[in-house]
XYZ file of C-alpha atoms in Angstrom:
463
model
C -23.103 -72.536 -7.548
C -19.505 -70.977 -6.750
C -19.880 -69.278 -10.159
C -23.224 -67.977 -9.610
C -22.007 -66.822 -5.807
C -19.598 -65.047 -7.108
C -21.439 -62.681 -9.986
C -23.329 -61.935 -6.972
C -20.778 -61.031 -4.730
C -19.060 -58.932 -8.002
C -22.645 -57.108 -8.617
C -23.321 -56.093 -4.922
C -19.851 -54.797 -5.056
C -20.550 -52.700 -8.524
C -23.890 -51.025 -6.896
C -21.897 -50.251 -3.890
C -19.049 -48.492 -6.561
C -22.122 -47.006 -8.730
C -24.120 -44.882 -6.351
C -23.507 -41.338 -5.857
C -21.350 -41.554 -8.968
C -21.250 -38.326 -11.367
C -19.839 -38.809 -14.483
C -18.162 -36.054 -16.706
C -19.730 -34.580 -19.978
C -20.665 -36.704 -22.731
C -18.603 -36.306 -26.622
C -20.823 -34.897 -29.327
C -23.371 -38.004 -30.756
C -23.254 -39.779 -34.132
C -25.329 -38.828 -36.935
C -26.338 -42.618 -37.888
C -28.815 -43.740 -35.331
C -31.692 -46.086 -35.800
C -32.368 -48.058 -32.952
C -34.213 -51.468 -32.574
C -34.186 -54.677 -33.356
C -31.293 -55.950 -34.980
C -30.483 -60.261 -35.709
C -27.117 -61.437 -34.960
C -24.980 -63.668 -36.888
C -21.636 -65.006 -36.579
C -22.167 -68.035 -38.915
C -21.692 -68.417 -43.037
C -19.073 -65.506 -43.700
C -18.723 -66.805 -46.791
C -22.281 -66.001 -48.193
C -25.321 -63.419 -47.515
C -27.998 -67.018 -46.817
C -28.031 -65.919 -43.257
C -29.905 -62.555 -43.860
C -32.891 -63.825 -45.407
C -34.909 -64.757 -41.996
C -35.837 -61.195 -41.978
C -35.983 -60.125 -45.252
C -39.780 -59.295 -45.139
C -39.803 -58.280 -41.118
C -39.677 -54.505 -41.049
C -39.447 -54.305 -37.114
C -35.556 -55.690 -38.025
C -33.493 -52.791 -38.449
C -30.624 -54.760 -39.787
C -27.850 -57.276 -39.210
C -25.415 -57.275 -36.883
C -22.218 -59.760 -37.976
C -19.287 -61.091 -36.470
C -15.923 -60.454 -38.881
C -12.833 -62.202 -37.607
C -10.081 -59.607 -37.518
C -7.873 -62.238 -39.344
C -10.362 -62.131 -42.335
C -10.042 -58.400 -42.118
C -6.427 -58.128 -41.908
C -4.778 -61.610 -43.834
C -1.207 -60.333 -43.300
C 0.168 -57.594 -42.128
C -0.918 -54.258 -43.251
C -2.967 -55.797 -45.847
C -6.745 -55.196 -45.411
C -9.871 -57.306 -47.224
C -13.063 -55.968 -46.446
C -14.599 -57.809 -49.788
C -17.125 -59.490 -47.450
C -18.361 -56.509 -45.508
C -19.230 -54.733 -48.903
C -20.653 -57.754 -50.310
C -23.040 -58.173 -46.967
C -23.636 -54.016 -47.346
C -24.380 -54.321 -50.635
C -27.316 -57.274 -50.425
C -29.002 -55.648 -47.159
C -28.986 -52.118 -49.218
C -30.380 -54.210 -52.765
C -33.446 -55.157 -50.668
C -36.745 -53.755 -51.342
C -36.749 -52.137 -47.658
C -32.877 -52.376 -46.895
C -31.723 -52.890 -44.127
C -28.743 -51.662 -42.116
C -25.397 -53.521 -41.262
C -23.281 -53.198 -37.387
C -19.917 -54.705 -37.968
C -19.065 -56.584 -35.121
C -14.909 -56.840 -35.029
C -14.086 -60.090 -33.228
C -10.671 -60.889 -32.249
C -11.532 -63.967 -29.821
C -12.410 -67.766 -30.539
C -11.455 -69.915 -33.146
C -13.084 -70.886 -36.705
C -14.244 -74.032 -36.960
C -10.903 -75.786 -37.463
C -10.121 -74.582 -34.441
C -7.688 -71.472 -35.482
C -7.388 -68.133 -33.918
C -9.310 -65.351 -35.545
C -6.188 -63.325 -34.673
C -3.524 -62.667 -37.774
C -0.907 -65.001 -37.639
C 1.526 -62.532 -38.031
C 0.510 -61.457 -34.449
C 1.875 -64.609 -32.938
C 5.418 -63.493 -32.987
C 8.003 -62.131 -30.002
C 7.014 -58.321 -31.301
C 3.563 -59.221 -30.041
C 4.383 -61.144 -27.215
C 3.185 -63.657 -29.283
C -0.256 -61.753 -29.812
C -2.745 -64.790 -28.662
C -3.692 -65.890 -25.220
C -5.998 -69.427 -24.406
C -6.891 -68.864 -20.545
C -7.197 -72.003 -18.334
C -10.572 -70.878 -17.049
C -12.502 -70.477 -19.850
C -10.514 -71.807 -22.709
C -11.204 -68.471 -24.571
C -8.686 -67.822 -26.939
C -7.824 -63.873 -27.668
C -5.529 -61.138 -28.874
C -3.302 -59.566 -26.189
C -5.424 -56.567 -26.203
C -2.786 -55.332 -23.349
C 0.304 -55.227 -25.667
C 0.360 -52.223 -26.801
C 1.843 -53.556 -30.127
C -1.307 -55.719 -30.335
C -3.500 -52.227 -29.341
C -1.745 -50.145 -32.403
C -2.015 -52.818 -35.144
C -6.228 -53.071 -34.064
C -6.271 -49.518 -34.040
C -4.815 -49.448 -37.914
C -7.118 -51.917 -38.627
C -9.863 -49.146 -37.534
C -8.286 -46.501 -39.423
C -8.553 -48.418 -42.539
C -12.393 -49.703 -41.674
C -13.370 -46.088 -40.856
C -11.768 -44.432 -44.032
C -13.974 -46.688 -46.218
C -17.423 -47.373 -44.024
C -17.472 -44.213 -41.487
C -19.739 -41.956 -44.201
C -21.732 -44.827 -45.448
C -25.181 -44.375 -44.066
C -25.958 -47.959 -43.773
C -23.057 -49.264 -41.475
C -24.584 -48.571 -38.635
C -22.322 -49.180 -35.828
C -19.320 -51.056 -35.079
C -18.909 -53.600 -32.058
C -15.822 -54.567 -29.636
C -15.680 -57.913 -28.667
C -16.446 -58.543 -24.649
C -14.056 -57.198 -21.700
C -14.179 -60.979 -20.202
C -10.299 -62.761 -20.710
C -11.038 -65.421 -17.964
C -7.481 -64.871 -17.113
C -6.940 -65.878 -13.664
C -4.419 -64.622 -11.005
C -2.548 -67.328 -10.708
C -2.274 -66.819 -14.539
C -1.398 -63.306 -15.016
C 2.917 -63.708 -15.274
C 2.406 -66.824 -18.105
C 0.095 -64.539 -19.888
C 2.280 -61.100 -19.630
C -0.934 -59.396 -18.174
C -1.852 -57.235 -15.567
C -5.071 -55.167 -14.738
C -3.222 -51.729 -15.380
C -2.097 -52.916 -18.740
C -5.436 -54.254 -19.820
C -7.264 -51.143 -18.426
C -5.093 -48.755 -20.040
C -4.983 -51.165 -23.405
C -9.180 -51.463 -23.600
C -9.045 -47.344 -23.335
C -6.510 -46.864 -25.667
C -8.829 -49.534 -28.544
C -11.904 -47.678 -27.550
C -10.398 -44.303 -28.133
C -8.761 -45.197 -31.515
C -12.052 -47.007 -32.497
C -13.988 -43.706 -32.303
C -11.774 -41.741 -33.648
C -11.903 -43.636 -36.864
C -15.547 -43.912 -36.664
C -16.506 -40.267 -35.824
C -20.136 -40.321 -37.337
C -20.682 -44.236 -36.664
C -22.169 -45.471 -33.458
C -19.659 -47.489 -31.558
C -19.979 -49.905 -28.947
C -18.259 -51.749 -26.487
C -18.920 -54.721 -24.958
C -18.469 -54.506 -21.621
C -19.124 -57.832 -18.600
C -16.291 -58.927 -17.170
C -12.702 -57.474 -16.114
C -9.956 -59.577 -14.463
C -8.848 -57.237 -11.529
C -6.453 -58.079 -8.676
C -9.892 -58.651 -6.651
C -13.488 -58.586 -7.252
C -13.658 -54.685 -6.597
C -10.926 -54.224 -8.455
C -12.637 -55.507 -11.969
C -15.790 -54.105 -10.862
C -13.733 -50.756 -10.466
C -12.572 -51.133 -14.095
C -15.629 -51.756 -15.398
C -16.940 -49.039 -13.827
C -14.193 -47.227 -15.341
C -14.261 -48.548 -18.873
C -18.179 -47.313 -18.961
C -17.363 -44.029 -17.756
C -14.729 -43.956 -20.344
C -17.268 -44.985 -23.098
C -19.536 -42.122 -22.128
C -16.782 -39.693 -22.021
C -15.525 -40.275 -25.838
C -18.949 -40.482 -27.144
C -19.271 -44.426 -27.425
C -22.176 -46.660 -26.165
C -22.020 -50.173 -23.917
C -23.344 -53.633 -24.808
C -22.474 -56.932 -23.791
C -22.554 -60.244 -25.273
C -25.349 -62.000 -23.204
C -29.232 -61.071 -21.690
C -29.013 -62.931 -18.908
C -32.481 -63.135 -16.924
C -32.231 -62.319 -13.267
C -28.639 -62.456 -13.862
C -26.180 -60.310 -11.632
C -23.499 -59.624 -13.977
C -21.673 -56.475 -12.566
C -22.174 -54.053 -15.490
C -26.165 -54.533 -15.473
C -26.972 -52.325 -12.483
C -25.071 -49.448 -14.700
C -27.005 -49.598 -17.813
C -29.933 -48.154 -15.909
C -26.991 -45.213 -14.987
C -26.323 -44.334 -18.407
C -30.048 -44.751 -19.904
C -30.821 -41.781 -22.064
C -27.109 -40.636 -22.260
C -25.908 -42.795 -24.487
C -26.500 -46.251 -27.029
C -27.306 -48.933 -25.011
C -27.087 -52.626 -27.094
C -27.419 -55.894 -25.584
C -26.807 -58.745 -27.423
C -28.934 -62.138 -26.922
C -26.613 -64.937 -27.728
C -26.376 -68.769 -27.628
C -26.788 -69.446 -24.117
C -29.454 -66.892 -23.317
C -32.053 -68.581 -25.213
C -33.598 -71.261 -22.267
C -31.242 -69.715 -19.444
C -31.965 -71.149 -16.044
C -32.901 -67.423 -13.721
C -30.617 -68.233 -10.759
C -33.614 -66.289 -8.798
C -36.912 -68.304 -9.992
C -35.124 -71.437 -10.627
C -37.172 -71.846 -14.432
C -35.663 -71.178 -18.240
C -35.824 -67.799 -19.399
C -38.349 -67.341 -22.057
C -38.141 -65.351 -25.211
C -40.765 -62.780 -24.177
C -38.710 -62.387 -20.915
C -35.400 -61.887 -21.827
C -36.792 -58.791 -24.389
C -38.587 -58.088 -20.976
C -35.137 -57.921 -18.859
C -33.732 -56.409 -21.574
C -36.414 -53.441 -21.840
C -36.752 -53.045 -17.945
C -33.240 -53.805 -16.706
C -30.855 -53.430 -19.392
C -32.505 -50.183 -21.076
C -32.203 -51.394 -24.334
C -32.076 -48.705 -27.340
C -30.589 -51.503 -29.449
C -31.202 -55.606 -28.985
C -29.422 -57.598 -31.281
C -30.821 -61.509 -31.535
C -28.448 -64.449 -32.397
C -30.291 -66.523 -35.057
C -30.266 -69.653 -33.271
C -32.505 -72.123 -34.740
C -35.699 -73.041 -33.852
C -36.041 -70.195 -31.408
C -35.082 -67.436 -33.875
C -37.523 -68.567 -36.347
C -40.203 -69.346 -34.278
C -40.038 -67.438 -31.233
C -38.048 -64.416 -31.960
C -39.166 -63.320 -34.908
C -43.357 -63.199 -33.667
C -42.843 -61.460 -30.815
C -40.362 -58.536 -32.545
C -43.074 -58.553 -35.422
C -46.019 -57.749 -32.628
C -44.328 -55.787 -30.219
C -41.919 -53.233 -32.026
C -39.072 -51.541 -31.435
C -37.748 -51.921 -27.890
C -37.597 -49.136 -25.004
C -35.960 -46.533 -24.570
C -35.546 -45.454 -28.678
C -34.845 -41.900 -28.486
C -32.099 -40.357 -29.623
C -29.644 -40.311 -26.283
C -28.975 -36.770 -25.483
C -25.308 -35.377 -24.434
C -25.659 -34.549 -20.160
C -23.097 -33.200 -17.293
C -24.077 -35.964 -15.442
C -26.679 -39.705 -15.517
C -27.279 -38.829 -11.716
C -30.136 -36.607 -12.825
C -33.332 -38.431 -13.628
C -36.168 -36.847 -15.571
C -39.431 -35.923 -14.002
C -41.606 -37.143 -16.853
C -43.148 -41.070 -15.340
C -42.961 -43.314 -17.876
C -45.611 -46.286 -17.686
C -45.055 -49.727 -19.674
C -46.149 -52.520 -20.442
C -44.545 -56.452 -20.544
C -43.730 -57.578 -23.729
C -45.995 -61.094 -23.446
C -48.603 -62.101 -21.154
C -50.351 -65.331 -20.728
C -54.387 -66.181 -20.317
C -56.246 -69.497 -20.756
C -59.436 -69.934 -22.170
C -62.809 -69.178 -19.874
C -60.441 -67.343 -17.593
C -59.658 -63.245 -17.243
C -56.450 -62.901 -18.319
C -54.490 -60.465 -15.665
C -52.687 -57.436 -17.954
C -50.299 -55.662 -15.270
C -49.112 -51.694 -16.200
C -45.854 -50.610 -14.788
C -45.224 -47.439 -13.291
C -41.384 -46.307 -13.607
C -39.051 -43.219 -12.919
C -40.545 -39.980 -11.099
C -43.867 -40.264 -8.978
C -44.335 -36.423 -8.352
C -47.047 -36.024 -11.157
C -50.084 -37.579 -11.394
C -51.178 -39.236 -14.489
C -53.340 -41.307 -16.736
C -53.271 -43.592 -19.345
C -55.860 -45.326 -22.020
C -55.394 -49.023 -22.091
C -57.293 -50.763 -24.876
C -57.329 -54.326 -26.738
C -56.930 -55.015 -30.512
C -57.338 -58.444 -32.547
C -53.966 -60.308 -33.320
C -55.295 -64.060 -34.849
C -58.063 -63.835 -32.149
C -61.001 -62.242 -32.574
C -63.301 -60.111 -30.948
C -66.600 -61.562 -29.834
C -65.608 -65.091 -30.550
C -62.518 -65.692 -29.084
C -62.765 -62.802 -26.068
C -64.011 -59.417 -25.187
C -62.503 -56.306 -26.320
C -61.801 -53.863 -23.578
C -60.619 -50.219 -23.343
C -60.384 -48.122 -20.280
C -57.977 -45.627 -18.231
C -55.697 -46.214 -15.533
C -54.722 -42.986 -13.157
C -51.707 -42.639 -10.580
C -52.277 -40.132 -8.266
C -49.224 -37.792 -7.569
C -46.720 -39.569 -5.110
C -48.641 -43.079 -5.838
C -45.941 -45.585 -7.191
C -46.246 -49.040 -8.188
C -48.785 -50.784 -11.139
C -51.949 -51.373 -12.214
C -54.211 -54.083 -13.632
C -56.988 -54.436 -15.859
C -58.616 -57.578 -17.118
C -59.477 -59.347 -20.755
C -62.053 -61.984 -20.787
C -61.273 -64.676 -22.611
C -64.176 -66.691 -24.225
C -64.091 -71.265 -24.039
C -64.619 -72.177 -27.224
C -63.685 -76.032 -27.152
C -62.198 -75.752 -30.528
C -58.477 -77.391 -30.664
C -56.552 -75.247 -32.427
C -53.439 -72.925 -32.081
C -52.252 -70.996 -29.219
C -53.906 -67.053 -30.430
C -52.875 -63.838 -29.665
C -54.407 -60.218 -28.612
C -52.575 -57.135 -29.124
C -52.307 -54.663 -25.573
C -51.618 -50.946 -26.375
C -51.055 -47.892 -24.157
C -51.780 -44.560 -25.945
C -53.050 -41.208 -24.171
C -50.206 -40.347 -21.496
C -51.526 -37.339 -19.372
C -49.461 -34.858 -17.883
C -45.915 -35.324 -20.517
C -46.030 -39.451 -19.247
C -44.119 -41.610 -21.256
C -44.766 -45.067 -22.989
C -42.544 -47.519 -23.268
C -41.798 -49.488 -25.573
C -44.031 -47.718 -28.230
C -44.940 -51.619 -29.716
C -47.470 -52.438 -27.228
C -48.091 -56.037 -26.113
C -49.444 -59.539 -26.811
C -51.811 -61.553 -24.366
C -51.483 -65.303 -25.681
C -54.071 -67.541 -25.416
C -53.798 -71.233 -24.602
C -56.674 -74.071 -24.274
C -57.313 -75.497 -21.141
């Protein structure tokens, strides 16, 4: 409860530091962009097994993977990227092939418990290169040495010479801002806000400049200030920072109803630059501090559409729920919002006049019931608009299993808020498998916007 107090505390404080805000031009976009859908993995670096969940699932864009910067870098100077071209290489053989975002981690252990730091980081030149904070336990470089920062930033040098003009790396990731360092921790560690502020800038910098036409992102939560607004002030920072140099934010969890402090900024930055959340371990069944109930699958691609912006979503493939959960509702819905290309602006204070209307990913009907299909109305209410809302068969069907329905929903000018329509569903008193109907939006009057372009599904269950 203190935990959850506090994120709450740390995000009040973040809107409070976030409105008003104008931020300075934007850096000239990367040529590689192809939002979406993207799985994560961070397990078997030894072999390609991994990829083959969504060898045959088009609305997967590609593979995002986690390569310990000790793999990278063995010793000193001396750079293996043997299993990022062997990983390229099999997601570029397939039929459709598929793209690759190199995710560089330099926190956490393998599973013998070492560092994924270089040994030869652990030495008095480094300040001994590795810090485990009592908090959290996380083990991590000393991203605020700066000997630590320039030996990462040769590691990018040497990544971006080979993979920056390859058209199928598609981005590169920076593990999370989060150390869990606490206060009273700070002199044991060598660390202080100022260093680590100026240190993360410093990575993020050298990153892009190795990676001119590569999307790169940073992932961006937590910060261990001198006080809550202090690491809220940093984060705030580090984002601005990101936009500035041409990067894009992410962070390593889609927590639903969450108040982590960077969330309420994502919406700040939509449509100025790449926006990836990242659904890992935890998310999957996370209890909503707000409604009290596990987050479902449909719901966090829901938060992360609605709250988080999402141009990118990458999905940890953690079993069953990958295989059974994640990868039906990507393969009915599409790509998630917010896909266009983000365009360079003076400012994110200035919010477009086109509305935008959407839909939720899932809904939920029983038999011999009408299923209740809400339509949200977002962003400017000045112009009045309609849209055509209209059913389709997913495994049930038309006249047996409900009735089909098609129709238009209007918002006058000034009229906020969302709309409803209905789908019958028929009682059968068969037993058989929970079915699905597609939901689509097409038809925007008036320059309105859909999002996501994927549509919905209505599932059906039995009484």
């Amino acid at each position: 409860m203190k935990n959850i107090i506090s994120r709450i505390a740390s995000f009040a404080i973040g809107v409070a530091l976030i409105v008003g805000m104008v931020f300075p031009a934007q850096a000239a976009f990367p040529v590689k962009y192809h939002p979406g859908h993207y799985m994560l993995t961070y397990f078997g670096w030894l072999d390609t097994n991994a990829f083959k969940a969504i060898i045959n699932e088009p609305n997967f864009i590609g593979v995002q993977k986690r390569y310990p910067w000790k793999l990278l870098e063995p010793t000193r100077g001396n750079y293996d990227f043997s299993m990022i071209v062997r990983d390229l290489n099999y997601l570029k053989s397939l039929p459709t092939p598929k793209r690759l975002i190199i995710e560089i981690t330099d926190n956490g252990v393998d599973g013998n418990g070492v560092s994924h730091v270089p040994t030869y980081l652990t030495t008095a030149e480094f300040e001994y290169g590795i810090y485990k904070s009592a908090f959290r336990g996380l083990t991590a470089a000393k991203r605020w040495n700066t000997n630590v920062q320039t030996r990462q930033i040769a590691l990018f040098t040497a990544l971006g010479a080979r993979f920056d003009k390859e058209p199928y790396i598609e981005g590169v990731v920076l593990d999370e801002t989060a150390t869990g360092i606490r206060l009273e921790e700070w002199t044991q560690a060598t660390y202080t806000a100022e260093k680590q502020y100026a240190g993360l800038k410093r990575i993020m910098s050298g990153l892009k400049a190795a990676f001119p036409n590569t999307m790169c992102i940073q992932y961006i939560n937590f910060f261990s200030g001198l006080t809550s607004a202090d690491g809220v002030a940093k984060i705030t920072g580090l984002m601005q920072h990101a936009f500035q140099i041409g990067m894009g934010i992410g962070g390593p969890d889609v927590h639903v109803g969450g108040s982590e402090p960077t969330y309420p900024l994502y919406g700040q930055y939509a449509g100025s630059m790449p926006l990836a959340p990242a659904v890992q371990w935890e998310d999957y069944g996370w209890l909503n501090p707000i409604t009290g109930t596990r987050a479902t699958v449909p719901q966090i691609l829901d938060f992360a559409n609605r709250t988080l912006y999402a141009n990118y979503i990458s999905w940890l493939q953690k079993e069953p729920e990958f295989t059974n959960e994640v990868i039906p509702l990507v393969r009915l819905t599409g790509a998630p919002s917010n896909s266009a290309l983000p365009t360079t602006t003076s400012t994110t204070t200035t919010t477009s006049t086109a509305p935008t209307v959407s839909l939720s990913p899932a809904y939920y009907g029983t038999e011999g019931t009408a299923a209740t299909v809400t339509v949200y109305r977002a962003t400017s209410t000045s112009t009045a608009f309609s849209v055509t809302y209209a059913t389709a068969n997913g495994t049930a069907k038309a006249g047996s299993d409900y009735t089909a329905v098609k129709g238009t929903l209007s918002w006058a000018a000034g009229e906020s808020g969302s709309k409803k329509f209905a789908v019958p569903i028929w009682k059968d008193g068969r037993s058989e498998p929970k079915e699905t109907i597609k939901l689509t939006l097409s038809n925007p009057s008036n320059g309105a916007i859909i999002t996501p372009t994927g549509g919905a599904v209505l599932y059906i269950s039995g009484n």
